[in-house]
Short mmCIF file of C-alpha atoms in Angstrom, two decimals:
data_model
loop_
_atom_site.label_atom_id
_atom_site.label_comp_id
_atom_site.label_asym_id
_atom_site.label_seq_id
_atom_site.Cartn_x
_atom_site.Cartn_y
_atom_site.Cartn_z
CA MET A 2 148.11 47.32 61.26
CA ILE A 3 145.86 47.48 58.23
CA GLY A 4 142.63 49.19 59.27
CA GLY A 5 139.63 50.74 57.62
CA PHE A 6 135.85 50.60 57.81
CA LEU A 7 133.83 47.48 57.20
CA GLY A 8 133.93 46.47 53.53
CA ALA A 9 137.06 48.45 52.59
CA GLY A 10 139.02 45.37 51.57
CA LYS A 11 141.26 44.88 54.60
CA THR A 12 141.40 41.08 54.50
CA THR A 13 142.20 41.05 50.78
CA ALA A 14 144.95 43.61 51.47
CA VAL A 15 146.38 41.52 54.31
CA ALA A 16 146.45 38.47 52.03
CA ARG A 17 148.06 40.41 49.17
CA LEU A 18 150.78 41.91 51.38
CA ALA A 19 151.36 38.58 53.15
CA ARG A 20 151.85 36.82 49.78
CA HIS A 21 154.19 39.63 48.64
CA LEU A 22 156.33 39.19 51.71
CA THR A 23 156.24 35.37 51.67
CA ASP A 24 157.36 35.29 48.03
CA ARG A 25 160.37 37.34 49.06
CA GLY A 26 161.35 35.00 51.89
CA THR A 27 159.83 36.91 54.81
CA ARG A 28 157.89 34.79 57.32
CA VAL A 29 154.58 36.43 58.28
CA GLY A 30 152.07 35.88 61.06
CA LEU A 31 148.52 37.20 60.66
CA ILE A 32 146.23 38.38 63.45
CA CYS A 33 142.48 38.82 62.81
CA ASN A 34 140.12 40.62 65.13
CA ASP A 35 136.35 40.72 65.62
CA GLN A 36 133.64 41.40 68.14
CA SER A 37 132.48 37.76 68.03
CA SER A 38 133.69 34.32 66.95
CA GLY A 39 133.27 32.51 63.63
CA LEU A 40 135.26 34.77 61.31
CA VAL A 41 135.21 34.50 57.53
CA ASP A 42 138.59 36.28 57.53
CA THR A 43 140.28 33.56 59.54
CA VAL A 44 138.84 30.77 57.38
CA LEU A 45 139.92 32.59 54.21
CA LEU A 46 143.47 33.42 55.30
CA ARG A 47 144.13 29.93 56.67
CA SER A 48 142.91 28.45 53.43
CA LYS A 49 145.77 30.31 51.72
CA GLY A 50 148.30 28.60 53.97
CA PHE A 51 149.09 31.48 56.33
CA SER A 52 149.63 31.17 60.09
CA VAL A 53 146.68 33.00 61.64
CA GLU A 54 145.60 33.88 65.18
CA GLU A 55 142.11 35.21 65.93
CA ILE A 56 141.17 37.67 68.68
CA THR A 57 137.44 37.85 69.42
CA GLY A 58 135.24 39.60 71.93
CA GLY A 59 136.54 43.12 71.36
CA CYS A 60 138.97 45.25 69.39
CA PHE A 61 142.76 45.29 69.78
CA CYS A 62 142.61 48.33 72.04
CA CYS A 63 140.33 46.54 74.53
CA ARG A 64 142.04 43.16 74.12
CA PHE A 65 145.60 44.44 74.14
CA ASN A 66 146.93 41.57 76.23
CA SER A 67 145.27 39.10 73.85
CA LEU A 68 147.13 40.82 71.00
CA LEU A 69 150.40 40.15 72.80
CA ASP A 70 149.35 36.53 73.41
CA ALA A 71 148.48 36.08 69.74
CA ALA A 72 151.90 37.37 68.72
CA ASP A 73 153.54 34.99 71.20
CA ASN A 74 151.49 32.04 69.87
CA LEU A 75 152.54 32.83 66.31
CA ARG A 76 156.14 33.29 67.34
CA ARG A 77 156.19 29.81 68.92
CA ALA A 78 154.36 28.18 66.03
CA SER A 79 156.03 29.72 62.96
CA ALA A 80 158.67 32.25 64.12
CA PRO A 81 157.43 35.07 61.86
CA ASP A 82 159.68 37.98 60.95
CA LEU A 83 156.67 40.31 60.71
CA PHE A 84 153.10 40.45 61.97
CA LEU A 85 150.18 41.81 59.96
CA ALA A 86 147.19 42.73 62.12
CA GLU A 87 143.68 43.58 60.92
CA PRO A 88 141.64 45.46 63.55
CA VAL A 89 137.85 45.45 63.80
CA GLY A 90 136.30 47.51 61.00
CA SER A 91 134.47 49.82 63.39
CA CYS A 92 137.53 50.51 65.55
CA THR A 93 139.54 53.72 65.74
CA ASP A 94 141.99 55.49 68.09
CA LEU A 95 144.54 52.78 67.32
CA ILE A 96 147.61 55.03 67.52
CA ALA A 97 147.00 55.92 71.18
CA THR A 98 145.72 52.54 72.29
CA VAL A 99 147.85 50.08 70.29
CA SER A 100 150.76 51.65 68.42
CA TYR A 101 152.02 53.87 71.23
CA PRO A 102 151.78 51.16 73.94
CA LEU A 103 153.57 48.63 71.70
CA ARG A 104 156.40 51.08 71.02
CA ARG A 105 156.73 52.49 74.52
CA ILE A 106 156.07 49.47 76.74
CA TYR A 107 157.25 46.70 74.44
CA GLY A 108 159.67 48.52 72.21
CA ASP A 109 162.29 45.86 72.81
CA ARG A 110 159.98 43.34 71.10
CA PHE A 111 158.18 45.33 68.40
CA THR A 112 158.89 47.91 65.73
CA VAL A 113 155.58 49.42 64.67
CA ALA A 114 154.83 50.27 61.04
CA PRO A 115 152.70 53.24 59.93
CA LEU A 116 148.96 52.74 60.36
CA SER A 117 147.22 52.07 57.02
CA VAL A 118 143.50 52.78 56.60
CA LEU A 119 141.76 51.44 53.49
CA ILE A 120 138.61 52.99 52.00
CA ASP A 121 135.94 51.87 49.59
CA PRO A 122 135.62 54.69 47.00
CA ALA A 123 131.82 54.59 46.67
CA ARG A 124 131.27 54.82 50.41
CA ALA A 125 133.99 57.42 50.93
CA ALA A 126 132.62 59.60 48.12
CA ARG A 127 129.22 59.72 49.80
CA ILE A 128 130.61 60.41 53.27
CA LEU A 129 132.96 63.15 52.01
CA GLY A 130 130.17 64.82 49.99
CA LEU A 131 131.44 63.91 46.49
CA ALA A 132 128.50 61.71 45.53
CA GLU A 133 124.83 61.40 46.34
CA GLY A 134 123.19 58.34 47.85
CA ARG A 135 122.26 56.84 51.15
CA SER A 136 124.98 56.67 53.77
CA PHE A 137 125.34 55.95 57.48
CA SER A 138 123.92 58.06 60.29
CA GLU A 139 125.97 60.94 61.73
CA LYS A 140 127.30 58.95 64.67
CA VAL A 141 128.55 56.09 62.54
CA THR A 142 130.06 58.59 60.10
CA TYR A 143 131.92 60.12 63.06
CA VAL A 144 133.74 56.81 63.58
CA TYR A 145 134.49 56.53 59.86
CA ARG A 146 136.04 60.00 59.66
CA LYS A 147 138.09 59.45 62.83
CA GLN A 148 139.67 56.40 61.18
CA LEU A 149 140.85 58.61 58.32
CA GLU A 150 141.97 61.37 60.65
CA GLU A 151 144.45 59.15 62.50
CA ALA A 152 145.80 57.29 59.46
CA ASP A 153 149.44 57.54 58.46
CA LEU A 154 148.65 55.96 55.08
CA ILE A 155 145.22 56.20 53.39
CA VAL A 156 144.66 53.66 50.67
CA VAL A 157 141.91 54.36 48.14
CA ASN A 158 141.16 50.75 47.26
CA LYS A 159 139.17 49.10 44.40
CA CYS A 160 140.52 51.36 41.67
CA ASP A 161 139.66 48.61 39.17
CA ALA A 162 135.95 49.09 39.87
CA HIS A 163 135.59 52.89 39.70
CA PRO A 164 136.12 55.58 37.05
CA PRO A 165 139.45 57.48 37.12
CA ALA A 166 137.66 60.84 37.48
CA LEU A 167 136.04 59.78 40.76
CA LEU A 168 139.31 58.36 42.07
CA GLU A 169 141.19 61.58 41.25
CA ARG A 170 138.55 63.73 43.00
CA LEU A 171 138.58 61.44 45.98
CA ALA A 172 142.35 61.38 46.31
CA SER A 173 142.41 65.19 46.00
CA THR A 174 139.70 65.65 48.65
CA ILE A 175 141.42 63.24 51.02
CA GLY A 176 144.72 65.09 50.57
CA ASP A 177 143.02 68.38 51.41
CA THR A 178 140.96 67.07 54.33
CA PHE A 179 143.57 64.76 55.88
CA PRO A 180 146.86 66.37 54.84
CA ARG A 181 149.10 64.54 57.31
CA ALA A 182 148.52 61.16 55.64
CA GLN A 183 150.10 59.83 52.48
CA THR A 184 147.43 58.79 49.96
CA PHE A 185 147.65 55.81 47.60
CA VAL A 186 145.25 54.61 44.89
CA CYS A 187 145.30 50.91 44.12
CA SER A 188 143.39 47.65 43.80
CA VAL A 189 144.51 45.08 46.31
CA LYS A 190 142.27 42.52 44.60
CA GLU A 191 144.04 42.92 41.24
CA GLY A 192 147.44 43.98 42.59
CA THR A 193 147.33 47.24 40.66
CA GLY A 194 149.32 50.11 42.22
CA VAL A 195 150.12 48.30 45.46
CA ASP A 196 153.93 48.49 45.34
CA ALA A 197 154.23 52.11 46.49
CA TRP A 198 151.91 51.43 49.41
CA PHE A 199 153.80 48.28 50.35
CA ASP A 200 157.05 50.25 50.36
CA ALA A 201 155.55 52.87 52.65
CA VAL A 202 154.27 50.20 55.08
CA LEU A 203 157.56 48.34 55.16
CA SER A 204 159.57 51.54 55.69
CA MET A 205 158.49 51.19 59.33
CA ASP A 206 158.53 54.99 59.53
CA SER A 207 155.77 55.93 61.95
CA ARG A 208 157.60 58.74 63.68
CA ASP A 209 154.94 61.29 62.76
CA SER A 210 152.03 59.18 64.07
CA ARG A 211 149.76 61.25 66.27
CA PRO A 212 146.97 60.24 68.66
CA LEU A 213 143.43 61.35 67.97
CA GLU A 214 141.39 63.94 69.71
CA ILE A 215 138.28 61.83 70.12
CA ASP A 216 135.00 61.93 72.03
CA TYR A 217 134.59 58.40 73.41
CA ASP A 218 130.89 58.93 74.08
CA ARG A 219 130.24 59.69 70.40
CA TYR A 220 132.55 56.86 69.38
CA ALA A 221 130.71 54.38 71.59
CA GLU A 222 127.33 55.61 70.38
CA GLY A 223 128.40 55.22 66.75
CA GLU A 224 129.67 51.68 67.25
CA ALA A 225 126.54 50.72 69.19
CA LEU A 226 124.38 51.57 66.18
CA LEU A 227 125.99 48.74 64.24
CA GLY A 228 124.55 45.27 64.34
CA TRP A 229 126.92 42.27 64.19
CA LEU A 230 126.00 38.74 63.12
CA ASN A 231 128.25 35.68 62.68
CA CYS A 232 126.84 32.23 61.98
CA THR A 233 127.91 28.80 60.75
CA VAL A 234 125.54 26.60 58.76
CA GLN A 235 125.92 23.06 57.42
CA LEU A 236 124.44 22.60 53.94
CA GLU A 237 123.51 19.22 52.46
CA ALA A 238 121.72 18.13 49.29
CA ASP A 239 120.59 14.91 47.65
CA ALA A 240 122.15 15.97 44.36
CA PRO A 241 125.27 18.11 43.71
CA PHE A 242 124.57 21.81 43.62
CA ASP A 243 126.38 24.95 42.45
CA GLY A 244 127.90 26.26 45.66
CA ASN A 245 129.11 29.46 44.04
CA GLN A 246 125.66 30.42 42.74
CA THR A 247 124.12 29.42 46.08
CA LEU A 248 126.33 32.00 47.84
CA VAL A 249 125.55 34.70 45.30
CA ASP A 250 121.78 34.02 45.66
CA LEU A 251 122.02 34.01 49.44
CA ALA A 252 123.90 37.31 49.51
CA SER A 253 121.22 38.92 47.34
CA GLY A 254 118.48 37.48 49.54
CA ILE A 255 120.05 38.79 52.76
CA ARG A 256 120.70 42.21 51.22
CA ASP A 257 117.12 42.59 49.95
CA ARG A 258 115.71 41.62 53.33
CA VAL A 259 117.95 44.01 55.26
CA VAL A 260 117.04 46.86 52.92
CA ALA A 261 113.34 46.04 53.27
CA GLN A 262 113.73 46.35 57.05
CA GLY A 263 115.31 49.81 56.72
CA GLY A 264 118.88 48.74 57.54
CA ASP A 265 122.14 49.89 55.97
CA ILE A 266 124.60 47.11 55.12
CA ALA A 267 128.19 47.85 55.97
CA HIS A 268 129.58 44.51 54.83
CA LEU A 269 128.38 40.98 54.17
CA LYS A 270 131.00 38.25 53.75
CA MET A 271 130.43 34.51 53.29
CA THR A 272 132.47 31.41 52.62
CA LEU A 273 131.42 27.92 51.57
CA ASP A 274 133.90 25.13 52.25
CA SER A 275 133.04 21.81 50.57
CA ARG A 276 135.46 19.94 52.87
CA ASP A 277 136.64 17.90 49.86
CA GLY A 278 140.31 18.16 50.72
CA THR A 279 141.20 20.57 47.89
CA GLY A 280 141.42 23.58 50.18
CA THR A 281 139.25 25.67 47.81
CA LEU A 282 136.49 27.92 49.00
CA SER A 283 133.64 29.89 47.51
CA VAL A 284 133.89 33.46 48.81
CA VAL A 285 131.30 36.19 48.31
CA SER A 286 131.48 39.82 49.46
CA LEU A 287 128.80 42.49 49.31
CA VAL A 288 129.28 46.16 50.36
CA GLY A 289 126.39 48.56 50.83
CA ASN A 290 122.65 48.38 50.15
CA ASP A 291 123.18 48.97 46.44
CA GLY A 292 126.12 46.57 46.13
CA GLU A 293 126.00 43.40 44.11
CA PRO A 294 127.44 40.06 45.33
CA ASP A 295 131.12 39.80 44.34
CA LEU A 296 132.26 36.19 43.87
CA ARG A 297 135.88 36.59 45.03
CA GLU A 298 136.87 32.93 44.91
CA SER A 299 135.10 29.90 43.44
CA LEU A 300 134.70 26.22 44.13
CA LEU A 301 135.99 24.15 41.25
CA ASP A 302 133.00 21.83 40.96
CA ARG A 303 129.46 21.21 42.16
CA VAL A 304 129.16 19.92 45.72
CA ASP A 305 126.67 17.91 47.74
CA ARG A 306 127.55 19.47 51.13
CA GLY A 307 129.53 22.25 52.67
CA GLU A 308 130.13 24.49 55.67
CA LEU A 309 128.76 27.98 55.24
CA VAL A 310 130.11 30.89 57.33
CA ILE A 311 128.24 34.21 57.29
CA ASN A 312 129.52 37.51 58.70
CA LEU A 313 127.00 40.37 58.42
CA ARG A 314 127.59 43.95 59.62
CA ALA A 315 124.93 46.62 59.22
CA GLU A 316 123.46 49.69 60.83
CA ALA A 317 120.42 47.75 62.03
CA ASP A 318 119.05 45.96 65.06
CA PRO A 319 121.01 42.69 65.53
CA ALA A 320 117.71 40.83 66.09
CA VAL A 321 116.61 41.95 62.63
CA LEU A 322 119.87 40.68 61.17
CA GLU A 323 119.25 37.28 62.79
CA SER A 324 115.68 37.15 61.50
CA VAL A 325 116.54 38.03 57.90
CA THR A 326 119.54 35.68 57.85
CA ARG A 327 117.52 32.73 59.13
CA GLU A 328 114.80 33.48 56.62
CA ALA A 329 117.22 33.77 53.68
CA VAL A 330 119.06 30.54 54.61
CA THR A 331 115.81 28.68 55.01
CA SER A 332 114.69 29.91 51.59
CA LEU A 333 117.65 28.40 49.75
CA SER A 334 116.48 26.06 47.03
CA GLY A 335 117.62 22.46 46.75
CA VAL A 336 119.63 22.29 49.96
CA ARG A 337 119.00 21.41 53.60
CA ALA A 338 120.42 23.91 56.08
CA THR A 339 121.34 23.16 59.72
CA MET A 340 122.32 26.20 61.81
CA GLU A 341 125.24 25.19 64.05
CA HIS A 342 126.22 28.52 65.56
CA LEU A 343 124.83 32.03 65.55
CA GLU A 344 125.84 35.16 67.45
CA GLN A 345 124.32 38.60 67.08
CA LEU A 346 125.23 41.68 69.08
CA ARG A 347 125.92 45.36 69.22
CA PRO A 348 129.52 46.32 70.11
CA GLY A 349 129.98 47.42 73.69
CA ARG A 350 131.61 50.67 74.79
CA PRO A 351 135.35 50.58 73.99
CA VAL A 352 137.46 50.58 77.15
CA PRO A 353 141.15 50.50 76.10
CA THR A 354 143.70 48.64 78.20
CA HIS A 355 146.10 51.52 77.57
CA ARG A 356 145.74 54.96 76.09
CA MET A 357 148.90 57.01 75.62
CA THR A 358 148.72 60.47 74.05
CA GLN A 359 152.37 61.49 74.23
#
């Protein structure tokens, strides 16, 4: 499993590791996970040619049987040698509720790798007291820190976008605060420094994994402060438009409106698929209230239509997220927008199928 809080770079990491394995002749199956349907992650990973199953409606711990079903579906479809699973970005307690049950109930079918947890340096520096700036409330921060506490491998991601001095301080603080975990510094986007982490994941050595001591009431309260929104929109125009710039402008518009309403963005991800048969997507990611839209992948040409998928996670009322998203989409210049699907929610209390502590 490759975990970490919303916006840490999990999907990019899954894609990077999956490509690394595929290039070496290993067949991989990918499993995405979310609280609701209409995932950018699934669209993105399938566009890269990977076999992907999607589990919605709850995290792996609460949809454990669905996790087994997803693995079975992938096994029948593509016979993978290895599964890469990306849990919900607000989920924790994965050792006790996923890793232990897989090893102890289904050990004849699965060997479980160490749990990786990715972090975004800017967000981690604020939460760990190394930098000033607005951060999440105490209850959401509790979930964030619990993710780090249970990690076997902590990956300080996005080293290409932050100064070495900050990365060194962050790695040192993580080593002191969470001494059981191995710490790696890399950029999964650029592929810098990933080899050592990949080797640790593929060692399959999770013998020292330990379950968390966790207060499920605080955990549930922290998750419930997060608003979730997924939507799918059809865009059309009378003349070809720049789909890449449209996504960048839309991301800025949604961010500004969330901030104006007093919310804290965890992660905003969007894709635009022109459906032109090339398999290319425009992909934009934005992390935090002070983040700028990051155009991760680009359409090759102007388009006159496309399917837009928006995934927005923030510490805010889900109804506010719906309102600002509808307003920002409606405000797009030069295109007609038809909303096909929209879900907004707060995550429910986690109720694991299994929880094994020894």
